[in-house]
Short mmCIF file of C-alpha atoms in Angstrom, two decimals:
data_model
loop_
_atom_site.label_atom_id
_atom_site.label_comp_id
_atom_site.label_asym_id
_atom_site.label_seq_id
_atom_site.Cartn_x
_atom_site.Cartn_y
_atom_site.Cartn_z
CA MET A 1 -26.09 -52.14 20.88
CA ARG A 2 -26.21 -49.68 18.05
CA SER A 3 -25.53 -46.08 17.48
CA PRO A 4 -28.12 -43.57 18.75
CA ASP A 5 -29.73 -43.25 15.31
CA ALA A 6 -31.30 -46.71 15.51
CA THR A 7 -35.04 -46.90 14.86
CA PRO A 8 -37.15 -47.32 18.00
CA SER A 9 -39.26 -50.45 18.28
CA PRO A 10 -42.62 -50.80 20.02
CA ALA A 11 -41.01 -52.92 22.74
CA ALA A 12 -38.42 -50.31 23.62
CA ALA A 13 -38.91 -47.97 26.54
CA PRO A 14 -39.85 -44.39 25.67
CA GLY A 15 -36.85 -42.48 24.44
CA VAL A 16 -34.70 -45.61 24.16
CA ALA A 17 -33.67 -46.71 20.70
CA ALA A 18 -34.05 -50.30 19.61
CA GLU A 19 -30.93 -52.40 19.56
CA ARG A 20 -30.03 -55.25 17.24
CA PRO A 21 -30.11 -58.55 19.17
CA ALA A 22 -26.69 -59.64 17.89
CA SER A 23 -25.20 -56.29 18.90
CA VAL A 24 -26.84 -56.49 22.32
CA ARG A 25 -25.39 -59.97 22.92
CA ALA A 26 -21.92 -58.82 21.83
CA VAL A 27 -21.80 -55.79 24.10
CA VAL A 28 -23.36 -57.52 27.10
CA GLY A 29 -20.79 -60.27 26.52
CA LEU A 30 -17.99 -57.73 26.87
CA LEU A 31 -19.48 -56.41 30.11
CA VAL A 32 -19.81 -60.01 31.32
CA LEU A 33 -16.07 -60.42 30.71
CA PHE A 34 -15.38 -57.43 32.94
CA GLU A 35 -17.53 -58.91 35.73
CA LEU A 36 -15.88 -62.32 35.40
CA THR A 37 -12.54 -60.59 35.85
CA SER A 38 -13.89 -58.54 38.76
CA GLY A 39 -15.08 -61.67 40.55
CA PHE A 40 -11.83 -63.45 39.77
CA LEU A 41 -9.84 -60.64 41.41
CA GLN A 42 -12.13 -60.49 44.44
CA GLY A 43 -12.33 -64.24 45.04
CA GLY A 44 -8.72 -65.08 44.30
CA ILE A 45 -6.89 -62.98 46.88
CA THR A 46 -8.11 -64.65 50.10
CA PRO A 47 -6.45 -68.08 49.70
CA LEU A 48 -3.18 -66.36 48.76
CA LEU A 49 -2.91 -64.15 51.85
CA PRO A 50 -0.67 -66.55 53.86
CA GLU A 51 1.76 -66.85 50.92
CA ILE A 52 1.79 -63.06 50.39
CA GLY A 53 2.58 -62.60 54.07
CA SER A 54 5.44 -65.10 53.89
CA GLU A 55 6.85 -63.53 50.72
CA LEU A 56 6.93 -59.98 52.13
CA GLY A 57 7.44 -60.82 55.81
CA ILE A 58 4.05 -59.41 56.87
CA PRO A 59 2.61 -60.58 60.23
CA ASP A 60 -0.71 -62.38 60.04
CA ALA A 61 -2.50 -59.63 61.96
CA GLU A 62 -1.43 -57.03 59.41
CA LEU A 63 -2.71 -59.06 56.45
CA ALA A 64 -6.24 -57.90 57.21
CA TRP A 65 -5.22 -54.57 55.67
CA VAL A 66 -4.77 -56.24 52.28
CA ILE A 67 -8.57 -56.59 52.20
CA SER A 68 -9.34 -53.44 54.18
CA ALA A 69 -7.25 -51.21 51.92
CA GLN A 70 -9.39 -52.09 48.92
CA LEU A 71 -12.61 -51.69 50.92
CA LEU A 72 -11.51 -48.26 52.08
CA ALA A 73 -10.64 -47.21 48.53
CA ALA A 74 -13.95 -48.59 47.27
CA ALA A 75 -15.87 -46.66 49.93
CA VAL A 76 -14.26 -43.45 48.71
CA SER A 77 -14.21 -44.04 44.96
CA VAL A 78 -17.44 -45.87 44.18
CA PRO A 79 -19.98 -43.07 44.82
CA VAL A 80 -17.72 -40.50 43.15
CA LEU A 81 -17.18 -42.64 40.04
CA GLY A 82 -20.90 -43.43 39.92
CA ARG A 83 -21.86 -39.75 39.99
CA LEU A 84 -19.15 -38.81 37.48
CA GLY A 85 -20.54 -41.54 35.24
CA ASP A 86 -24.00 -39.96 35.46
CA LEU A 87 -22.49 -36.60 34.54
CA TYR A 88 -19.92 -37.46 31.86
CA GLY A 89 -20.80 -40.93 30.60
CA HIS A 90 -20.69 -44.36 32.21
CA ARG A 91 -18.46 -45.91 29.55
CA ARG A 92 -15.81 -43.22 30.08
CA LEU A 93 -15.70 -43.85 33.82
CA LEU A 94 -15.81 -47.61 33.25
CA ARG A 95 -12.61 -47.33 31.22
CA ILE A 96 -10.98 -45.18 33.89
CA ALA A 97 -11.94 -47.68 36.61
CA LEU A 98 -10.58 -50.59 34.55
CA GLY A 99 -7.32 -48.71 34.02
CA CYS A 100 -6.90 -48.09 37.76
CA VAL A 101 -7.60 -51.73 38.54
CA ALA A 102 -5.11 -52.93 35.91
CA VAL A 103 -2.33 -50.77 37.36
CA GLY A 104 -3.25 -51.92 40.88
CA THR A 105 -3.07 -55.62 40.02
CA LEU A 106 0.35 -55.15 38.44
CA LEU A 107 1.62 -53.36 41.55
CA VAL A 108 0.30 -56.19 43.73
CA ALA A 109 1.92 -58.84 41.54
CA PHE A 110 5.34 -57.12 41.53
CA ALA A 111 5.21 -55.58 45.02
CA ASP A 112 8.51 -55.90 46.87
CA SER A 113 7.40 -54.07 50.01
CA TRP A 114 4.38 -53.59 52.23
CA PRO A 115 3.65 -49.96 51.10
CA VAL A 116 3.74 -50.93 47.41
CA LEU A 117 1.36 -53.81 48.05
CA LEU A 118 -1.08 -51.51 49.87
CA ALA A 119 -0.81 -48.92 47.08
CA GLY A 120 -1.76 -51.59 44.56
CA ARG A 121 -4.76 -52.66 46.63
CA VAL A 122 -5.91 -49.03 46.96
CA LEU A 123 -5.77 -48.63 43.18
CA MET A 124 -7.96 -51.73 42.93
CA GLY A 125 -10.70 -49.96 44.92
CA PRO A 126 -12.61 -48.91 41.75
CA LEU A 127 -13.20 -52.62 41.12
CA ALA A 128 -16.40 -52.18 43.12
CA ALA A 129 -17.54 -49.40 40.75
CA LEU A 130 -17.59 -51.63 37.65
CA LEU A 131 -20.98 -53.24 38.29
CA PRO A 132 -22.83 -49.98 39.13
CA LEU A 133 -21.43 -48.33 35.99
CA GLU A 134 -22.40 -51.34 33.87
CA ILE A 135 -25.91 -51.44 35.34
CA ALA A 136 -26.37 -47.75 34.59
CA LEU A 137 -25.10 -48.31 31.04
CA VAL A 138 -27.45 -51.20 30.20
CA ARG A 139 -30.39 -49.46 31.85
CA ASP A 140 -29.74 -46.42 29.66
CA ARG A 141 -29.28 -48.36 26.40
CA LEU A 142 -31.79 -51.21 26.69
CA PRO A 143 -35.54 -51.70 27.17
CA VAL A 144 -36.65 -52.92 30.60
CA ASP A 145 -36.81 -56.65 29.82
CA LEU A 146 -33.42 -56.77 28.10
CA ALA A 147 -31.86 -54.61 30.81
CA ARG A 148 -33.12 -56.96 33.54
CA SER A 149 -31.71 -59.99 31.73
CA ALA A 150 -28.39 -58.20 31.19
CA ILE A 151 -28.12 -57.26 34.88
CA ALA A 152 -28.82 -60.87 35.87
CA ARG A 153 -26.05 -62.05 33.53
CA LEU A 154 -23.61 -59.49 34.92
CA VAL A 155 -24.29 -60.54 38.51
CA GLY A 156 -24.05 -64.21 37.52
CA ALA A 157 -20.69 -63.53 35.89
CA LEU A 158 -19.49 -61.80 39.06
CA ALA A 159 -20.51 -64.83 41.13
CA LEU A 160 -18.88 -67.22 38.65
CA GLY A 161 -15.68 -65.18 38.59
CA THR A 162 -15.51 -65.23 42.39
CA LEU A 163 -15.85 -68.99 42.31
CA LEU A 164 -13.20 -69.41 39.63
CA GLY A 165 -10.82 -66.99 41.33
CA GLY A 166 -10.63 -69.00 44.54
CA VAL A 167 -10.34 -72.40 42.88
CA VAL A 168 -8.05 -71.48 39.96
CA LEU A 169 -5.60 -69.35 41.95
CA GLY A 170 -5.56 -71.87 44.80
CA ALA A 171 -4.67 -74.61 42.31
CA ALA A 172 -2.13 -72.36 40.55
CA GLN A 173 -0.38 -71.64 43.83
CA GLU A 174 -0.14 -75.35 44.64
CA ALA A 175 1.20 -76.06 41.13
CA THR A 176 3.79 -73.27 40.96
CA GLY A 177 4.64 -72.65 44.61
CA ASP A 178 5.38 -69.04 43.60
CA VAL A 179 2.86 -66.44 44.74
CA ARG A 180 4.20 -63.79 42.34
CA THR A 181 3.62 -66.03 39.34
CA THR A 182 0.15 -66.82 40.63
CA LEU A 183 -0.69 -63.11 41.08
CA LEU A 184 0.28 -62.46 37.48
CA VAL A 185 -2.75 -64.48 36.31
CA PRO A 186 -5.37 -61.95 37.53
CA ALA A 187 -3.06 -59.08 36.54
CA VAL A 188 -2.99 -60.28 32.92
CA LEU A 189 -6.80 -60.56 32.90
CA ALA A 190 -7.22 -57.05 34.33
CA VAL A 191 -4.81 -55.51 31.82
CA ALA A 192 -6.54 -57.28 28.92
CA CYS A 193 -9.90 -55.73 29.89
CA VAL A 194 -8.64 -52.18 29.23
CA PRO A 195 -8.24 -52.45 25.43
CA VAL A 196 -11.38 -54.62 25.24
CA SER A 197 -13.40 -51.72 26.72
CA PHE A 198 -12.54 -49.68 23.61
CA LEU A 199 -13.93 -52.25 21.15
CA ALA A 200 -17.70 -51.94 20.95
CA VAL A 201 -19.14 -50.70 24.23
CA PRO A 202 -21.35 -47.66 23.48
CA GLU A 203 -21.58 -44.58 25.64
CA SER A 204 -24.69 -43.88 27.68
CA ARG A 205 -26.98 -41.28 26.15
CA ARG A 206 -28.74 -39.82 29.14
CA ALA A 207 -25.93 -37.71 30.54
CA SER A 208 -27.43 -35.68 33.37
CA GLY A 209 -26.74 -32.03 33.87
CA GLY A 210 -25.13 -30.54 36.94
CA ARG A 211 -21.84 -31.00 38.72
CA LEU A 212 -20.19 -33.22 41.28
CA ASP A 213 -21.04 -32.40 44.88
CA TRP A 214 -17.48 -32.12 46.16
CA PRO A 215 -18.34 -31.22 49.80
CA GLY A 216 -20.67 -34.23 49.94
CA ALA A 217 -18.03 -36.46 48.37
CA VAL A 218 -15.34 -35.37 50.85
CA LEU A 219 -17.58 -35.73 53.91
CA LEU A 220 -18.91 -39.12 52.82
CA SER A 221 -15.40 -40.35 52.07
CA ALA A 222 -14.08 -39.19 55.43
CA ALA A 223 -16.98 -40.79 57.31
CA MET A 224 -16.54 -44.11 55.51
CA VAL A 225 -12.78 -44.14 56.00
CA LEU A 226 -13.26 -43.57 59.74
CA LEU A 227 -15.99 -46.19 59.94
CA LEU A 228 -14.08 -48.87 58.06
CA SER A 229 -10.76 -48.11 59.77
CA GLY A 230 -12.52 -48.33 63.14
CA VAL A 231 -14.02 -51.69 62.25
CA SER A 232 -10.67 -52.91 60.94
CA ALA A 233 -8.99 -51.85 64.18
CA ALA A 234 -11.62 -53.79 66.12
CA GLN A 235 -10.17 -57.01 64.74
CA ASP A 236 -7.02 -56.36 66.79
CA GLU A 237 -8.21 -54.15 69.66
CA GLY A 238 -11.82 -55.23 70.21
CA LEU A 239 -15.04 -53.37 69.50
CA LEU A 240 -15.09 -51.69 72.93
CA SER A 241 -11.58 -50.20 72.84
CA GLY A 242 -11.22 -46.43 73.09
CA THR A 243 -9.60 -46.11 69.67
CA VAL A 244 -12.33 -48.06 67.93
CA LEU A 245 -15.20 -46.32 69.73
CA GLY A 246 -13.64 -42.91 69.05
CA ARG A 247 -13.35 -43.55 65.33
CA LEU A 248 -16.86 -44.96 65.12
CA LEU A 249 -18.32 -42.02 67.04
CA LEU A 250 -16.51 -39.54 64.81
CA ALA A 251 -17.72 -41.44 61.75
CA VAL A 252 -21.33 -41.15 62.99
CA LEU A 253 -20.90 -37.42 63.64
CA LEU A 254 -19.41 -36.84 60.19
CA GLY A 255 -22.19 -38.92 58.69
CA GLY A 256 -24.72 -36.64 60.35
CA VAL A 257 -22.97 -33.56 58.98
CA TRP A 258 -22.87 -35.16 55.53
CA ALA A 259 -26.60 -35.93 55.66
CA ALA A 260 -27.39 -32.32 56.65
CA VAL A 261 -25.25 -31.00 53.80
CA GLU A 262 -26.86 -33.36 51.28
CA LEU A 263 -30.37 -32.33 52.32
CA ARG A 264 -29.52 -28.67 51.75
CA THR A 265 -27.60 -29.10 48.48
CA ALA A 266 -29.41 -28.48 45.18
CA GLU A 267 -27.45 -31.24 43.42
CA PRO A 268 -26.39 -33.69 46.16
CA LEU A 269 -24.05 -36.61 45.63
CA VAL A 270 -26.76 -38.84 47.13
CA ASP A 271 -30.42 -37.84 47.01
CA LEU A 272 -31.36 -38.90 50.54
CA ARG A 273 -35.02 -37.98 50.08
CA ALA A 274 -35.26 -40.28 47.07
CA LEU A 275 -33.55 -43.08 49.01
CA ALA A 276 -36.24 -42.81 51.69
CA ASP A 277 -38.79 -43.94 49.09
CA ARG A 278 -40.25 -47.31 50.14
CA ARG A 279 -39.44 -48.65 46.68
CA VAL A 280 -35.70 -48.63 47.43
CA ALA A 281 -35.07 -47.94 51.14
CA PRO A 282 -35.85 -51.52 52.33
CA PHE A 283 -33.48 -52.90 49.71
CA PHE A 284 -30.61 -50.77 51.03
CA VAL A 285 -31.30 -52.22 54.48
CA GLY A 286 -31.28 -55.66 52.89
CA ALA A 287 -28.04 -54.88 51.05
CA PHE A 288 -26.32 -53.97 54.33
CA ALA A 289 -27.52 -57.17 56.00
CA PHE A 290 -26.48 -59.15 52.94
CA GLY A 291 -22.98 -57.66 53.13
CA VAL A 292 -22.65 -58.71 56.77
CA VAL A 293 -23.89 -62.24 56.07
CA TYR A 294 -22.07 -62.78 52.77
CA PHE A 295 -18.66 -61.44 53.78
CA GLY A 296 -18.88 -62.13 57.50
CA SER A 297 -19.41 -65.85 57.10
CA GLN A 298 -16.54 -66.54 54.70
CA THR A 299 -13.56 -66.40 57.06
CA PRO A 300 -15.23 -68.28 59.98
CA GLU A 301 -16.40 -71.03 57.64
CA ALA A 302 -12.91 -71.37 56.17
CA THR A 303 -11.23 -71.57 59.60
CA PHE A 304 -13.87 -74.02 60.83
CA LEU A 305 -13.24 -76.33 57.87
CA ALA A 306 -9.47 -76.02 58.32
CA ALA A 307 -9.51 -76.69 62.08
CA ASP A 308 -7.87 -79.91 63.28
CA PRO A 309 -10.65 -81.98 64.92
CA GLU A 310 -8.18 -83.89 67.14
CA ARG A 311 -6.99 -80.64 68.69
CA THR A 312 -10.16 -78.52 68.68
CA GLY A 313 -12.97 -81.05 68.81
CA TYR A 314 -14.51 -79.67 65.61
CA GLY A 315 -13.54 -79.06 61.98
CA PHE A 316 -12.13 -81.31 59.28
CA GLY A 317 -8.47 -80.26 58.76
CA LEU A 318 -9.04 -79.28 55.10
CA SER A 319 -6.49 -77.55 52.87
CA ALA A 320 -7.16 -74.24 51.09
CA LEU A 321 -7.97 -76.00 47.80
CA SER A 322 -10.28 -78.46 49.57
CA ILE A 323 -12.10 -75.58 51.24
CA SER A 324 -12.66 -74.01 47.82
CA LEU A 325 -14.05 -77.31 46.54
CA VAL A 326 -16.47 -77.52 49.49
CA ALA A 327 -17.82 -74.12 48.46
CA LEU A 328 -18.03 -75.14 44.80
CA PRO A 329 -21.60 -76.58 44.74
CA ALA A 330 -23.02 -73.51 46.48
CA ALA A 331 -21.14 -71.17 44.17
CA VAL A 332 -22.41 -73.01 41.09
CA THR A 333 -25.94 -72.82 42.48
CA ALA A 334 -25.57 -69.07 43.05
CA VAL A 335 -24.34 -68.59 39.49
CA VAL A 336 -27.32 -70.48 38.08
CA THR A 337 -29.96 -68.73 40.19
CA SER A 338 -28.47 -65.27 39.58
CA SER A 339 -28.65 -65.86 35.82
CA LEU A 340 -32.30 -66.92 36.22
CA THR A 341 -33.27 -63.98 38.44
CA ALA A 342 -35.21 -62.15 35.74
CA ARG A 343 -37.29 -65.25 35.01
CA ILE A 344 -37.90 -66.03 38.67
CA ALA A 345 -38.88 -62.45 39.49
CA GLY A 346 -40.98 -62.31 36.33
CA ARG A 347 -43.15 -65.07 37.77
CA VAL A 348 -43.40 -64.04 41.42
CA GLY A 349 -42.39 -60.36 41.42
CA TYR A 350 -39.13 -58.77 42.54
CA VAL A 351 -40.17 -58.08 46.13
CA PRO A 352 -41.25 -61.69 46.83
CA ALA A 353 -38.11 -62.92 45.05
CA VAL A 354 -35.79 -60.89 47.30
CA THR A 355 -37.78 -61.75 50.42
CA GLY A 356 -37.70 -65.45 49.57
CA ALA A 357 -33.97 -65.25 48.87
CA PHE A 358 -33.28 -63.91 52.37
CA VAL A 359 -35.50 -66.59 53.90
CA LEU A 360 -33.43 -69.29 52.16
CA ILE A 361 -30.18 -67.70 53.33
CA GLY A 362 -31.47 -67.45 56.90
CA ALA A 363 -32.65 -71.05 56.85
CA SER A 364 -29.25 -72.23 55.61
CA PHE A 365 -27.46 -70.63 58.55
CA MET A 366 -29.99 -72.05 61.02
CA VAL A 367 -29.29 -75.51 59.57
CA THR A 368 -25.52 -74.91 59.79
CA ALA A 369 -25.78 -73.84 63.44
CA VAL A 370 -27.48 -77.13 64.28
CA LEU A 371 -25.81 -79.56 61.83
CA HIS A 372 -22.08 -79.13 61.21
CA THR A 373 -20.47 -82.43 62.19
CA ALA A 374 -20.07 -83.75 58.63
CA VAL A 375 -18.86 -82.08 55.45
CA TRP A 376 -22.00 -83.11 53.53
CA GLN A 377 -24.13 -81.20 56.04
CA LEU A 378 -22.20 -77.99 55.43
CA VAL A 379 -22.29 -78.51 51.68
CA ALA A 380 -26.07 -79.02 51.72
CA ALA A 381 -26.62 -75.92 53.86
CA LYS A 382 -24.36 -73.85 51.61
CA VAL A 383 -26.27 -74.99 48.52
CA LEU A 384 -29.44 -73.75 50.19
CA ALA A 385 -27.69 -70.42 50.81
CA GLY A 386 -26.48 -70.41 47.20
CA LEU A 387 -30.07 -70.59 45.96
CA GLY A 388 -30.91 -67.42 47.88
CA THR A 389 -27.60 -65.66 47.32
CA GLY A 390 -27.86 -65.84 43.54
CA VAL A 391 -31.35 -64.34 43.50
CA ALA A 392 -30.41 -61.63 46.02
CA LEU A 393 -27.32 -60.65 44.04
CA GLY A 394 -29.34 -60.41 40.84
CA ALA A 395 -32.55 -58.83 42.13
CA ILE A 396 -31.44 -56.19 44.65
CA PRO A 397 -29.39 -54.02 42.22
CA THR A 398 -32.20 -54.35 39.66
CA VAL A 399 -34.92 -53.00 41.94
CA ILE A 400 -32.63 -50.25 43.22
CA ALA A 401 -31.75 -49.19 39.66
CA GLU A 402 -35.38 -49.21 38.54
CA GLY A 403 -36.51 -47.30 41.63
CA SER A 404 -33.99 -44.51 41.08
CA ASP A 405 -34.13 -41.46 38.84
CA PRO A 406 -32.70 -42.47 35.42
CA SER A 407 -30.28 -39.52 35.56
CA ARG A 408 -28.80 -40.82 38.85
CA THR A 409 -28.70 -44.57 38.24
CA GLY A 410 -24.91 -44.70 38.41
CA VAL A 411 -24.54 -43.06 41.80
CA THR A 412 -27.58 -44.88 43.27
CA THR A 413 -26.37 -48.33 42.28
CA ALA A 414 -22.89 -47.33 43.42
CA LEU A 415 -24.38 -46.50 46.81
CA TYR A 416 -25.87 -50.03 46.88
CA ASN A 417 -22.37 -51.45 46.44
CA ASN A 418 -21.08 -49.15 49.16
CA VAL A 419 -23.79 -50.19 51.61
CA LYS A 420 -23.01 -53.86 50.92
CA THR A 421 -19.28 -53.13 51.33
CA LEU A 422 -19.91 -51.39 54.65
CA GLY A 423 -21.84 -54.42 55.86
CA GLY A 424 -18.99 -56.69 54.83
CA ALA A 425 -16.39 -54.49 56.48
CA MET A 426 -18.32 -54.31 59.74
CA ALA A 427 -18.81 -58.08 59.63
CA GLY A 428 -15.06 -58.59 60.02
CA GLY A 429 -14.93 -56.85 63.38
CA VAL A 430 -18.16 -58.41 64.63
CA THR A 431 -17.27 -62.01 63.74
CA VAL A 432 -13.76 -61.66 65.12
CA SER A 433 -15.20 -60.32 68.38
CA LEU A 434 -17.67 -63.21 68.61
CA LEU A 435 -14.93 -65.76 68.03
CA ALA A 436 -12.58 -63.97 70.43
CA ALA A 437 -15.24 -64.06 73.15
CA ALA A 438 -15.38 -67.83 72.72
CA THR A 439 -11.60 -68.29 72.75
CA SER A 440 -9.91 -70.16 75.55
CA ARG A 441 -7.77 -67.92 77.72
CA GLY A 442 -5.32 -70.66 78.56
CA PRO A 443 -1.60 -70.04 77.92
CA GLY A 444 -0.65 -70.54 74.30
CA ASP A 445 -4.21 -71.41 73.26
CA ALA A 446 -5.99 -68.97 70.91
CA THR A 447 -8.46 -71.44 69.44
CA PRO A 448 -12.15 -70.39 69.46
CA ALA A 449 -14.62 -72.79 70.99
CA GLU A 450 -17.26 -74.35 68.75
CA SER A 451 -19.86 -72.10 70.40
CA GLY A 452 -18.21 -69.07 68.81
CA TYR A 453 -18.88 -70.40 65.33
CA VAL A 454 -22.45 -71.29 66.27
CA ALA A 455 -22.92 -67.69 67.49
CA VAL A 456 -21.69 -66.35 64.12
CA TRP A 457 -24.05 -68.62 62.18
CA LEU A 458 -27.01 -67.69 64.38
CA LEU A 459 -26.23 -63.99 63.93
CA CYS A 460 -26.15 -64.43 60.15
CA ALA A 461 -29.46 -66.30 60.29
CA LEU A 462 -31.12 -63.53 62.32
CA LEU A 463 -29.81 -60.81 60.02
CA ALA A 464 -30.99 -62.64 56.89
CA LEU A 465 -34.46 -63.28 58.32
CA GLY A 466 -34.64 -59.68 59.50
CA ALA A 467 -33.73 -58.52 55.99
CA ALA A 468 -36.54 -60.73 54.63
CA ALA A 469 -39.02 -59.01 56.93
CA VAL A 470 -37.81 -55.53 55.93
CA THR A 471 -37.76 -56.12 52.18
CA ALA A 472 -41.25 -57.61 52.35
CA THR A 473 -42.51 -54.12 53.25
CA ALA A 474 -41.18 -52.54 50.04
CA ARG A 475 -43.60 -51.12 47.53
CA ARG A 476 -43.10 -51.94 43.87
CA ALA A 477 -44.82 -49.97 41.22
CA GLY A 478 -44.74 -51.26 37.68
CA ARG A 479 -45.14 -54.31 35.60
CA ASP A 480 -43.68 -57.04 37.74
CA GLY A 481 -46.50 -56.79 40.16
CA GLY A 482 -44.18 -57.40 43.05
#
């Protein structure tokens, strides 16, 4: 990427200056580094939760808040950072987000108490804002074809980082036996990204006018906090408890108030009328379903693989590192297909690509529900899911970014991340409830029956196939013909 005085080329989009290929590769490479780190941080924390609990004396039930705290912070910070990026520059907000994440990872690594650990996880909330800010930046600086390829690389790097995080930190924990030393590895990576962001990343040039919609931001934040806290509470109290239903009802009411305010505001945080456009609305539905399927299946699959078959009648008694290795082929497949998304969609169109991706994901869970008595069966099904997951991760943010107003790309793609996060957060309560319903009520026995896992896999299959049907209705104007 060059300075704004570069000479436009015929291939560049109107109003977008041409960029030197070497400069483009260098800057996209830096953004790829940020996404690798982001994935590393997101994928590396789960296998370390038992050790963190032992180190700080945290009960297992409370450890869910280590994940929920970051989701709550992301729900609040992502749309605000995305809109501020549209207003004041995406690079500026990218640096601020990286700084918050770096401080948060250090607090987590050195935490000597439960409140300090939670504070660190809250500061890591802007991690979810990195990809939307980067997508807005490359869309602003690059022609359509180069921007699509860059987005595919960024998503592929995120998937690769998630893969590496689980495997590398799991192996590091086994090698060192010290969770604090292990947590320093992602902390060092996060801190290193801050000075790197000052090297060559250019600022976006299409700063939009206006101001931040503070009432909309406050109402949206409050509604999401209530929604996610209600879902988190459902993991302990059940979806039908008074506390959970009260929070969820209040979240819906606040969401309605927020929608009314946004529709009457001249410069809303989220342009709801634009989101109703058939070019993007089906993909937000798909993003929510994807969040449920992607995040909701991780914990049940891990506990199923770790279950002792002699005691439960199912499972394989695998260790944390072995579980990561079982997921390795699917993760590699997702990395490859996400990096090829632009080519795949260039041949078939973005709408068919996303629809086909959800069909593959749905088929993989149908296979898992029927065949799960051997490790190779689960690996094969997960590879099938990896084929679809990579394309979905690469294509959905692309079509959402291209279907949005260029002056609001940051906040629109941030909303995509939030919708996916909401799906993932709700998945926790739903899957726990399904497994709890299948749990033996005998004294001292809290092991779910195999039918509970089958119910989770069938739910994921139905959601994925439903998302395929919805996204197939999307309209796509433009050159891809999808």
